[in-house]
CSV table of C-alpha atoms in Angstrom, one decimal:
chain,number,residue,atom,x,y,z
A,1438,MET,CA,1.8,-39.7,-7.7
A,1439,LYS,CA,2.7,-36.2,-9.0
A,1440,LYS,CA,2.6,-34.9,-5.4
A,1441,TRP,CA,5.2,-37.4,-4.3
A,1442,VAL,CA,7.4,-36.5,-7.2
A,1443,TYR,CA,7.2,-32.9,-6.2
A,1444,ILE,CA,8.1,-33.8,-2.6
A,1445,LEU,CA,11.1,-35.8,-3.7
A,1446,LEU,CA,12.3,-33.0,-5.9
A,1447,PHE,CA,12.0,-30.6,-3.0
A,1448,TRP,CA,13.9,-33.0,-0.8
A,1449,SER,CA,16.7,-33.1,-3.4
A,1450,PHE,CA,16.8,-29.3,-3.6
A,1451,ALA,CA,16.8,-29.0,0.2
A,1452,SER,CA,19.7,-31.4,0.5
A,1453,ILE,CA,21.8,-29.1,-1.7
A,1454,ALA,CA,21.0,-26.1,0.5
A,1455,GLN,CA,21.1,-27.8,3.9
A,1456,GLU,CA,24.3,-26.2,5.1
A,1457,SER,CA,22.7,-22.7,5.1
A,1458,ASP,CA,22.2,-20.9,8.4
A,1459,ILE,CA,18.9,-19.5,7.4
A,1460,GLN,CA,16.1,-19.8,9.9
A,1461,PHE,CA,12.5,-19.8,8.8
A,1462,ARG,CA,9.6,-18.2,10.7
A,1463,LEU,CA,5.9,-18.7,10.6
A,1464,LEU,CA,5.5,-15.2,9.1
A,1465,ARG,CA,8.1,-15.3,6.3
A,1466,GLN,CA,8.8,-11.6,6.5
A,1467,GLU,CA,10.5,-12.4,9.8
A,1468,ASP,CA,12.9,-15.1,8.3
A,1469,GLN,CA,16.4,-14.7,9.8
A,1470,LEU,CA,18.9,-14.1,6.9
A,1471,SER,CA,21.5,-11.9,8.6
A,1472,THR,CA,24.2,-14.7,8.4
A,1473,LEU,CA,24.3,-14.2,4.6
A,1474,LYS,CA,25.3,-10.6,4.8
A,1475,ASP,CA,29.0,-11.1,5.2
A,1476,LYS,CA,29.2,-14.5,3.6
A,1477,GLU,CA,31.5,-14.3,0.6
A,1478,GLU,CA,30.9,-17.8,-0.9
A,1479,LYS,CA,27.1,-18.4,-1.2
A,1480,ASN,CA,25.6,-21.5,-2.7
A,1481,PRO,CA,22.9,-21.2,-5.4
A,1482,TYR,CA,20.1,-21.3,-2.8
A,1483,GLU,CA,21.7,-18.6,-0.7
A,1484,LYS,CA,22.1,-16.4,-3.8
A,1485,LEU,CA,18.3,-16.6,-4.2
A,1486,LYS,CA,17.8,-15.6,-0.6
A,1487,TRP,CA,20.2,-12.6,-0.7
A,1488,ILE,CA,20.2,-10.7,-4.0
A,1489,PRO,CA,22.3,-7.5,-3.7
A,1490,LEU,CA,20.8,-4.5,-5.5
A,1491,GLY,CA,23.5,-1.8,-5.1
A,1492,GLU,CA,25.5,-1.2,-2.0
A,1493,ASN,CA,22.8,-1.2,0.8
A,1494,ASN,CA,19.8,-2.8,-0.9
A,1495,ARG,CA,18.8,-6.4,-1.3
A,1496,LEU,CA,16.0,-8.7,-2.5
A,1497,SER,CA,15.1,-12.1,-1.1
A,1498,LEU,CA,12.8,-14.7,-2.7
A,1499,GLY,CA,11.2,-17.7,-1.1
A,1500,GLY,CA,8.0,-19.6,-0.5
A,1501,SER,CA,6.4,-22.9,0.5
A,1502,TYR,CA,4.3,-25.7,-0.7
A,1503,ARG,CA,2.0,-27.6,1.7
A,1504,PHE,CA,0.1,-30.8,0.8
A,1505,GLN,CA,-2.6,-32.2,3.1
A,1506,SER,CA,-4.8,-35.2,2.9
A,1507,GLU,CA,-7.7,-35.0,5.3
A,1508,ALA,CA,-10.5,-37.4,6.2
A,1509,PHE,CA,-13.5,-37.5,8.6
A,1510,ILE,CA,-15.9,-40.3,9.7
A,1511,ASN,CA,-19.1,-39.0,11.2
A,1512,GLU,CA,-18.0,-35.4,10.7
A,1513,GLU,CA,-21.2,-34.0,12.2
A,1514,PHE,CA,-21.4,-36.7,14.9
A,1515,SER,CA,-24.0,-38.6,12.8
A,1516,SER,CA,-23.5,-41.7,10.6
A,1517,GLU,CA,-26.7,-40.7,8.8
A,1518,VAL,CA,-25.1,-37.6,7.2
A,1519,ASP,CA,-23.4,-38.1,3.8
A,1520,GLN,CA,-19.7,-38.9,4.3
A,1521,ASP,CA,-16.9,-37.4,2.3
A,1522,ASP,CA,-14.3,-40.1,2.5
A,1523,ILE,CA,-11.1,-38.1,1.9
A,1524,TRP,CA,-10.0,-34.8,0.3
A,1525,PHE,CA,-6.8,-33.2,-0.7
A,1526,LEU,CA,-5.5,-29.7,-0.1
A,1527,ASN,CA,-2.6,-27.9,-1.8
A,1528,ARG,CA,-1.3,-24.5,-0.7
A,1529,PHE,CA,1.4,-22.7,-2.7
A,1530,GLN,CA,3.0,-19.5,-1.5
A,1531,PHE,CA,5.7,-17.4,-3.1
A,1532,HIS,CA,7.1,-14.2,-1.7
A,1533,SER,CA,9.6,-11.4,-2.5
A,1534,HIS,CA,11.1,-9.2,0.2
A,1535,LEU,CA,12.8,-5.9,-0.9
A,1536,ARG,CA,14.8,-3.9,1.6
A,1537,ILE,CA,16.2,-0.5,0.7
A,1538,ALA,CA,19.0,0.4,3.2
A,1539,ASP,CA,17.6,0.1,6.7
A,1540,THR,CA,14.7,2.4,6.0
A,1541,PHE,CA,12.2,0.9,3.6
A,1542,GLU,CA,10.9,-2.6,2.9
A,1543,PHE,CA,8.3,-4.0,0.6
A,1544,PHE,CA,6.9,-7.5,1.0
A,1545,ALA,CA,4.6,-9.3,-1.4
A,1546,GLU,CA,3.3,-12.9,-1.0
A,1547,LEU,CA,1.2,-14.7,-3.5
A,1548,ASN,CA,-1.1,-17.5,-2.3
A,1549,SER,CA,-2.9,-20.3,-4.1
A,1550,SER,CA,-4.9,-22.6,-1.9
A,1551,LEU,CA,-6.7,-25.5,-3.8
A,1552,ILE,CA,-8.8,-28.4,-2.7
A,1553,THR,CA,-10.2,-31.5,-4.5
A,1554,SER,CA,-12.7,-34.2,-3.7
A,1555,LYS,CA,-14.6,-32.3,-1.0
A,1556,ALA,CA,-18.3,-31.6,-1.6
A,1557,ASN,CA,-19.2,-28.9,0.9
A,1558,LEU,CA,-16.5,-26.2,0.9
A,1559,ALA,CA,-15.8,-23.9,3.8
A,1560,PRO,CA,-14.6,-20.3,3.2
A,1561,VAL,CA,-11.1,-21.4,4.5
A,1562,ASP,CA,-10.8,-24.3,2.0
A,1563,ARG,CA,-10.1,-22.5,-1.3
A,1564,ASP,CA,-8.6,-19.3,-2.6
A,1565,GLU,CA,-7.3,-20.0,-6.2
A,1566,LEU,CA,-5.0,-17.0,-6.4
A,1567,SER,CA,-4.6,-13.9,-4.3
A,1568,PHE,CA,-2.2,-11.7,-2.4
A,1569,ASN,CA,-1.9,-13.2,1.1
A,1570,GLN,CA,0.3,-10.3,2.1
A,1571,LEU,CA,1.2,-7.1,0.3
A,1572,PHE,CA,2.6,-4.3,2.5
A,1573,ALA,CA,5.2,-1.5,2.7
A,1574,ARG,CA,7.0,-0.6,5.9
A,1575,TYR,CA,9.0,2.5,6.6
A,1576,HIS,CA,11.5,2.6,9.5
A,1577,PHE,CA,11.9,6.0,11.1
A,1578,ASP,CA,14.8,4.7,13.1
A,1579,GLU,CA,15.8,1.4,14.9
A,1580,ASN,CA,12.7,1.7,17.2
A,1581,TRP,CA,9.8,3.2,15.2
A,1582,ASN,CA,8.2,1.9,12.0
A,1583,VAL,CA,4.9,2.3,10.2
A,1584,LEU,CA,3.2,-0.3,8.0
A,1585,VAL,CA,0.5,0.0,5.4
A,1586,GLY,CA,-1.0,-2.8,3.4
A,1587,ARG,CA,-2.2,-6.4,3.7
A,1588,GLN,CA,-0.6,-8.6,6.4
A,1589,ASN,CA,-1.0,-11.8,8.5
A,1590,MET,CA,-1.0,-11.1,12.2
A,1591,ARG,CA,-0.4,-13.0,15.4
A,1592,LEU,CA,-0.6,-11.2,18.7
A,1593,GLY,CA,0.7,-12.8,21.8
A,1594,SER,CA,-0.1,-16.5,21.9
A,1595,GLY,CA,-2.7,-16.1,19.1
A,1596,ARG,CA,-5.7,-16.6,21.4
A,1597,LEU,CA,-7.5,-13.5,20.0
A,1598,ILE,CA,-5.7,-12.6,16.8
A,1599,ASP,CA,-3.9,-15.2,14.8
A,1600,ILE,CA,-2.9,-16.0,11.2
A,1601,ARG,CA,-5.2,-19.1,11.0
A,1602,GLU,CA,-2.4,-21.5,9.9
A,1603,GLY,CA,-4.3,-24.7,10.5
A,1604,PRO,CA,-6.9,-24.3,7.6
A,1605,ASN,CA,-5.9,-24.1,3.9
A,1606,VAL,CA,-6.4,-20.3,3.7
A,1607,ARG,CA,-4.7,-17.9,6.1
A,1608,LEU,CA,-6.4,-14.9,7.6
A,1609,SER,CA,-5.2,-11.5,6.2
A,1610,PHE,CA,-6.0,-7.9,7.2
A,1611,ASP,CA,-5.9,-4.7,5.2
A,1612,MET,CA,-4.4,-2.3,7.7
A,1613,ALA,CA,-2.4,0.6,8.9
A,1614,GLN,CA,0.0,-0.1,11.8
A,1615,LEU,CA,2.5,1.9,14.0
A,1616,GLN,CA,5.0,0.0,16.0
A,1617,TYR,CA,7.7,0.7,18.6
A,1618,GLN,CA,10.2,-1.8,19.9
A,1619,ASN,CA,13.5,-2.0,21.8
A,1620,GLU,CA,15.2,-4.8,23.7
A,1621,LYS,CA,12.5,-5.1,26.4
A,1622,THR,CA,9.4,-3.3,25.0
A,1623,GLU,CA,7.1,-3.9,22.0
A,1624,ILE,CA,4.1,-1.7,21.4
A,1625,THR,CA,1.8,-2.1,18.4
A,1626,THR,CA,-1.3,-0.1,17.4
A,1627,PHE,CA,-3.3,-0.6,14.3
A,1628,TYR,CA,-6.6,-0.3,12.5
A,1629,ALA,CA,-7.5,-3.3,10.3
A,1630,VAL,CA,-10.2,-4.8,8.1
A,1631,PRO,CA,-10.3,-8.6,7.6
A,1632,VAL,CA,-10.1,-9.8,4.0
A,1633,ILE,CA,-13.1,-11.7,2.9
A,1634,VAL,CA,-12.1,-14.7,0.8
A,1635,GLY,CA,-13.7,-15.0,-2.6
A,1636,GLN,CA,-12.3,-18.4,-3.5
A,1637,GLY,CA,-11.5,-17.4,-7.2
A,1638,VAL,CA,-8.7,-15.5,-8.8
A,1639,PHE,CA,-8.0,-12.1,-7.3
A,1640,ASP,CA,-11.6,-11.8,-6.2
A,1641,ASN,CA,-11.2,-11.3,-2.4
A,1642,ASP,CA,-13.1,-8.4,-0.9
A,1643,ALA,CA,-10.8,-5.6,0.3
A,1644,LEU,CA,-11.9,-3.0,2.8
A,1645,ASP,CA,-15.3,-4.4,3.5
A,1646,PHE,CA,-16.1,-2.2,6.5
A,1647,GLN,CA,-18.9,-4.4,7.8
A,1648,GLU,CA,-16.2,-5.7,10.1
A,1649,SER,CA,-13.2,-4.0,11.5
A,1650,VAL,CA,-10.8,-4.1,14.5
A,1651,ALA,CA,-8.5,-1.6,16.2
A,1652,ALA,CA,-6.0,-2.4,18.9
A,1653,LEU,CA,-3.2,-1.3,21.2
A,1654,TYR,CA,-0.9,-4.2,22.2
A,1655,TRP,CA,1.9,-3.8,24.7
A,1656,THR,CA,4.5,-6.5,25.5
A,1657,GLN,CA,7.0,-5.9,28.3
A,1658,HIS,CA,9.9,-8.3,29.0
A,1659,TRP,CA,10.5,-7.5,32.7
A,1660,LYS,CA,13.1,-10.2,33.2
A,1661,PRO,CA,14.6,-12.9,30.9
A,1662,ASN,CA,11.9,-15.4,32.2
A,1663,SER,CA,9.0,-13.0,33.0
A,1664,SER,CA,6.9,-11.0,30.5
A,1665,THR,CA,3.4,-9.5,30.3
A,1666,ASP,CA,1.1,-8.5,27.5
A,1667,ILE,CA,-1.5,-5.8,28.1
A,1668,HIS,CA,-4.0,-5.1,25.3
A,1669,VAL,CA,-7.0,-3.1,24.3
A,1670,ILE,CA,-8.9,-4.4,21.2
A,1671,TYR,CA,-12.1,-2.9,19.8
A,1672,LYS,CA,-14.0,-4.8,17.2
A,1673,GLU,CA,-17.1,-3.9,15.2
A,1674,GLU,CA,-19.1,-6.5,13.3
A,1675,GLU,CA,-22.4,-6.1,11.5
A,1676,ALA,CA,-25.1,-8.8,11.7
A,1677,LYS,CA,-23.2,-11.2,14.1
A,1678,THR,CA,-25.1,-14.3,15.1
A,1679,TRP,CA,-25.0,-15.7,18.6
A,1680,ASP,CA,-27.4,-18.3,20.1
A,1681,SER,CA,-29.5,-15.4,21.4
A,1682,GLY,CA,-30.0,-13.9,17.9
A,1683,THR,CA,-28.4,-11.7,15.2
A,1684,ALA,CA,-27.5,-8.0,15.6
A,1685,ASP,CA,-24.5,-5.6,15.3
A,1686,ASP,CA,-21.8,-6.5,17.7
A,1687,ASN,CA,-19.5,-3.7,19.0
A,1688,ARG,CA,-17.2,-4.8,21.8
A,1689,LEU,CA,-14.1,-3.7,23.6
A,1690,SER,CA,-11.7,-6.4,24.9
A,1691,LEU,CA,-9.3,-5.6,27.8
A,1692,GLY,CA,-6.7,-8.2,28.4
A,1693,LEU,CA,-3.7,-9.2,30.5
A,1694,ARG,CA,-1.3,-12.1,29.8
A,1695,HIS,CA,1.6,-13.2,32.0
A,1696,PHE,CA,4.1,-15.7,30.6
A,1697,GLY,CA,7.5,-17.0,31.2
A,1698,ARG,CA,9.4,-19.6,33.3
A,1699,TRP,CA,9.7,-20.2,37.1
A,1700,LYS,CA,12.5,-22.7,37.8
A,1701,LYS,CA,11.6,-25.6,35.4
A,1702,LEU,CA,8.0,-24.7,35.1
A,1703,THR,CA,6.8,-22.8,31.9
A,1704,TYR,CA,3.6,-20.9,32.3
A,1705,ASN,CA,1.2,-18.9,30.0
A,1706,ASN,CA,-1.8,-17.4,31.7
A,1707,GLU,CA,-4.3,-14.9,30.3
A,1708,PHE,CA,-7.5,-13.0,31.3
A,1709,VAL,CA,-9.7,-11.0,29.0
A,1710,PHE,CA,-12.8,-8.9,29.9
A,1711,GLN,CA,-15.3,-7.7,27.2
A,1712,THR,CA,-17.8,-4.9,27.3
A,1713,GLY,CA,-19.9,-3.1,24.6
A,1714,SER,CA,-23.2,-3.6,22.9
A,1715,PHE,CA,-25.0,-6.3,20.9
A,1716,GLY,CA,-28.0,-4.7,19.3
A,1717,ASP,CA,-29.9,-3.2,22.3
A,1718,GLN,CA,-28.2,-5.5,24.8
A,1719,ASN,CA,-25.1,-4.7,26.9
A,1720,ILE,CA,-22.1,-7.0,26.7
A,1721,ARG,CA,-20.4,-8.4,29.8
A,1722,ALA,CA,-18.2,-11.4,28.9
A,1723,TRP,CA,-14.8,-12.8,30.0
A,1724,THR,CA,-12.3,-15.6,29.7
A,1725,ALA,CA,-9.5,-16.9,31.9
A,1726,SER,CA,-6.9,-19.3,30.5
A,1727,PHE,CA,-4.1,-21.1,32.4
A,1728,ASN,CA,-1.3,-23.2,30.9
A,1729,ILE,CA,1.6,-24.8,32.8
A,1730,GLU,CA,4.2,-27.2,31.5
A,1731,HIS,CA,7.1,-29.2,33.1
A,1732,PRO,CA,9.9,-31.0,31.4
A,1733,ILE,CA,10.5,-34.7,32.2
A,1734,SER,CA,12.9,-37.3,31.0
A,1735,ILE,CA,11.7,-40.7,29.7
A,1736,LEU,CA,14.5,-43.1,28.5
A,1737,GLY,CA,16.7,-40.1,27.8
A,1738,THR,CA,14.2,-38.2,25.6
A,1739,ASN,CA,13.3,-34.6,25.8
A,1740,SER,CA,9.7,-34.7,27.0
A,1741,ALA,CA,7.2,-32.5,28.8
A,1742,ILE,CA,3.8,-32.8,30.5
A,1743,GLY,CA,1.4,-29.9,30.6
A,1744,LEU,CA,-2.1,-28.8,31.6
A,1745,LYS,CA,-4.3,-26.2,29.9
A,1746,THR,CA,-7.6,-25.1,31.2
A,1747,GLU,CA,-10.0,-22.4,30.2
A,1748,ALA,CA,-13.2,-20.9,31.4
A,1749,ILE,CA,-15.0,-18.9,28.7
A,1750,SER,CA,-18.3,-17.2,29.5
A,1751,GLY,CA,-21.6,-17.9,27.7
A,1752,ASP,CA,-24.9,-16.1,27.8
A,1753,THR,CA,-26.9,-16.8,31.0
A,1754,SER,CA,-30.3,-15.5,29.9
A,1755,GLY,CA,-31.9,-14.3,26.7
A,1756,THR,CA,-34.2,-11.8,28.5
A,1757,ASP,CA,-32.0,-9.9,30.9
A,1758,GLY,CA,-30.7,-7.3,28.4
A,1759,THR,CA,-27.1,-8.5,28.8
A,1760,LEU,CA,-25.1,-10.7,26.4
A,1761,ASN,CA,-22.4,-12.8,28.2
A,1762,THR,CA,-21.1,-14.8,25.2
A,1763,PHE,CA,-17.4,-14.3,24.8
A,1764,ASP,CA,-16.1,-13.4,21.4
A,1765,GLY,CA,-12.8,-15.0,20.6
A,1766,LEU,CA,-12.3,-12.4,17.8
A,1767,TYR,CA,-9.9,-14.0,15.3
A,1768,PRO,CA,-8.5,-17.1,17.0
A,1769,ARG,CA,-6.5,-20.0,15.7
A,1770,GLY,CA,-8.4,-21.9,13.0
A,1771,ALA,CA,-7.3,-25.2,14.7
A,1772,TYR,CA,-8.1,-24.1,18.3
A,1773,PHE,CA,-8.3,-27.6,19.7
A,1774,GLY,CA,-6.5,-29.4,16.9
A,1775,ARG,CA,-7.2,-29.4,13.1
A,1776,VAL,CA,-10.4,-31.4,13.7
A,1777,ALA,CA,-11.8,-27.8,14.3
A,1778,ARG,CA,-15.2,-28.7,15.8
A,1779,ILE,CA,-15.2,-26.6,19.0
A,1780,GLY,CA,-14.2,-22.9,19.4
A,1781,PRO,CA,-13.6,-20.4,22.2
A,1782,SER,CA,-17.1,-19.3,23.3
A,1783,ASN,CA,-19.3,-20.6,26.1
A,1784,LEU,CA,-16.8,-23.3,27.1
A,1785,PHE,CA,-15.0,-24.8,30.0
A,1786,ASP,CA,-12.3,-27.3,29.2
A,1787,ILE,CA,-9.5,-29.3,30.9
A,1788,HIS,CA,-6.7,-30.2,28.6
A,1789,PRO,CA,-3.7,-32.3,29.8
A,1790,TYR,CA,-1.0,-33.2,27.3
A,1791,PHE,CA,2.3,-35.0,26.8
A,1792,ASP,CA,5.0,-34.1,24.3
A,1793,THR,CA,8.3,-35.9,23.5
A,1794,SER,CA,11.1,-35.7,21.0
A,1795,VAL,CA,13.4,-38.5,19.8
A,1796,GLY,CA,15.9,-37.3,17.2
A,1797,ARG,CA,14.0,-35.8,14.3
A,1798,PHE,CA,10.7,-37.3,15.5
A,1799,ASN,CA,8.2,-35.4,17.7
A,1800,PHE,CA,5.1,-37.0,19.3
A,1801,GLU,CA,2.2,-35.3,21.1
A,1802,LEU,CA,-0.7,-36.9,22.9
A,1803,ASP,CA,-3.5,-34.8,24.4
A,1804,TYR,CA,-6.9,-35.2,26.0
A,1805,VAL,CA,-9.6,-32.5,26.2
A,1806,ALA,CA,-12.9,-32.6,28.1
A,1807,PHE,CA,-15.4,-30.0,27.1
A,1808,TRP,CA,-18.4,-28.5,29.0
A,1809,ARG,CA,-20.8,-25.7,28.1
A,1810,PHE,CA,-20.1,-22.8,30.5
A,1811,SER,CA,-23.7,-21.8,30.4
A,1812,ARG,CA,-26.6,-24.2,29.7
A,1813,GLN,CA,-28.5,-21.2,28.2
A,1814,ASP,CA,-26.0,-20.8,25.3
A,1815,GLY,CA,-25.0,-23.0,22.4
A,1816,VAL,CA,-21.7,-24.5,21.2
A,1817,TYR,CA,-19.6,-22.6,18.7
A,1818,GLY,CA,-17.0,-23.5,16.1
A,1819,PRO,CA,-13.5,-22.1,15.8
A,1820,PRO,CA,-14.7,-19.2,13.5
A,1821,LEU,CA,-17.2,-18.3,16.2
A,1822,ASN,CA,-20.2,-19.5,14.2
A,1823,LEU,CA,-23.0,-21.2,16.0
A,1824,GLN,CA,-22.5,-24.9,15.5
A,1825,TYR,CA,-24.9,-26.5,17.9
A,1826,PRO,CA,-27.8,-24.4,19.3
A,1827,SER,CA,-28.9,-24.7,23.0
A,1828,ILE,CA,-31.8,-27.1,22.7
A,1829,ASN,CA,-31.4,-29.1,26.0
A,1830,GLU,CA,-30.1,-28.6,29.5
A,1831,GLU,CA,-27.1,-30.9,29.3
A,1832,ARG,CA,-23.7,-29.3,30.0
A,1833,PHE,CA,-21.1,-31.9,29.0
A,1834,ILE,CA,-20.1,-31.7,25.3
A,1835,GLY,CA,-17.7,-34.6,24.9
A,1836,HIS,CA,-14.2,-36.1,25.2
A,1837,GLN,CA,-11.5,-35.5,22.6
A,1838,ILE,CA,-8.3,-37.6,22.2
A,1839,GLY,CA,-5.6,-36.4,19.8
A,1840,THR,CA,-2.2,-37.4,18.6
A,1841,ILE,CA,0.4,-35.7,16.4
A,1842,THR,CA,3.4,-37.5,15.0
A,1843,ALA,CA,5.9,-35.2,13.2
A,1844,PHE,CA,9.2,-35.9,11.4
A,1845,GLU,CA,11.6,-33.3,10.3
A,1846,LEU,CA,13.6,-34.5,7.3
A,1847,ASN,CA,15.6,-31.4,7.4
A,1848,LYS,CA,15.0,-27.7,8.0
A,1849,PHE,CA,13.2,-27.4,4.7
A,1850,ILE,CA,10.8,-30.4,4.8
A,1851,THR,CA,8.5,-31.6,7.6
A,1852,LEU,CA,6.0,-34.5,7.7
A,1853,GLU,CA,3.1,-34.7,10.2
A,1854,PHE,CA,0.2,-37.0,10.9
A,1855,GLU,CA,-2.6,-36.0,13.2
A,1856,THR,CA,-5.5,-38.0,14.5
A,1857,ASN,CA,-8.5,-37.0,16.6
A,1858,LEU,CA,-11.4,-38.9,18.2
A,1859,ILE,CA,-14.3,-37.0,19.7
A,1860,PHE,CA,-16.8,-39.0,21.9
A,1861,PRO,CA,-20.1,-37.1,22.2
A,1862,GLY,CA,-21.3,-36.2,25.7
A,1863,GLY,CA,-24.8,-35.5,27.0
A,1864,PHE,CA,-25.3,-32.2,25.2
A,1865,LEU,CA,-24.5,-33.7,21.7
A,1866,LYS,CA,-26.4,-36.9,22.4
A,1867,GLU,CA,-29.5,-35.0,23.5
A,1868,SER,CA,-29.2,-33.0,20.3
A,1869,GLY,CA,-29.5,-36.2,18.2
A,1870,LEU,CA,-25.7,-36.3,17.5
A,1871,ASP,CA,-24.5,-39.5,19.2
A,1872,ASP,CA,-21.9,-41.0,16.8
A,1873,THR,CA,-18.1,-40.9,17.6
A,1874,LEU,CA,-16.2,-38.6,15.2
A,1875,PHE,CA,-12.9,-39.6,13.7
A,1876,HIS,CA,-10.6,-37.2,12.0
A,1877,ALA,CA,-7.1,-37.7,10.4
A,1878,VAL,CA,-4.9,-35.4,8.4
A,1879,PHE,CA,-1.5,-36.0,6.8
A,1880,THR,CA,0.7,-32.9,6.1
A,1881,ALA,CA,3.9,-32.5,4.1
A,1882,GLU,CA,5.4,-29.1,3.9
A,1883,PHE,CA,8.4,-27.7,2.0
A,1884,LYS,CA,9.8,-24.2,2.7
A,1885,PHE,CA,12.5,-22.4,0.8
């Protein structure tokens, strides 16, 4: 009951501030507040977002609260496993953003991610209190800047490095970053160490050099509707486990992404090749991803149909001295929906979908068919952990049908209900996992 009281209070607050022109972003340091600069009469909420500190300095405060209720039936494709009926997740975030002239900025974001009623916790379920982000950025001029500290990151479409928004705890990196950008070009280079979540109060492990990543990422906007990403990413990880065993994994990813629009067709295509070493084996892995979408009109609604398909390499032999398993690095935590059962390694999938908007409502329907790319490799979860080892010769993993129904009360409050059904295919059935999985999650989020 208290949760609904909070939501109603947030709704009342949001109604007062609704006239504001502020635009929220997924990364809150990128919120658009420029319309407040020359606005003489600010309401109480706008005064919170733009606090002048002298002539050229300002402070902005903000945050969010996200409540989720999540449930599984046959979470591991087996009715014989103990069932957790339903659990509740709460995530609070509060940030302050200080800007000194156009030269220096300091951003701090506290996070508290809590969960109740779930027996077996994953590392992404709980982090009682921590700094999700804490960094300083210095702007040499309007093009160049350097950042040092803790930050969430999303590169490109988030296929290789993402902030992990789906789960309760986001992914943070302790890092040093140099960035250049103008109207058509964005170049980012960095060295980063992922933060290991401790689940308690300020107990996350910082600068644990058992795992690190360095990258050069270049985005070029050639035309208004045609852009490319070119990237080089080097990742080192100690004691990584694939289906073929456990060893130190050091790999270089070379990638090209082309995205934009052609006439009415929106496209987003990407290819990545990986090389390096896994213990005493060489790495030769790759992925190709294609996504096209076309708008349609149904009874006057804004709708679209699309198709995604991916081929992601898996290991072809455990004795040839070469590892072919693709490493998705730090992908979205909800790679194929928040059901989060299958991740981007050793996979071939076909993913048609339909999306429509009616007023403040948005509805999505999608279907995914999954196959193992290689019969000699297992099936991995979104965090690239080995979920289901290769113990049979079946290739087909299963069918997944998902829906998302979202309602935007206003720019501050959104409600969403997602459902997923996964019907096991031959590989899961031959592994003794033959029960249909059902998943549902309700999300209410308030931003300010």
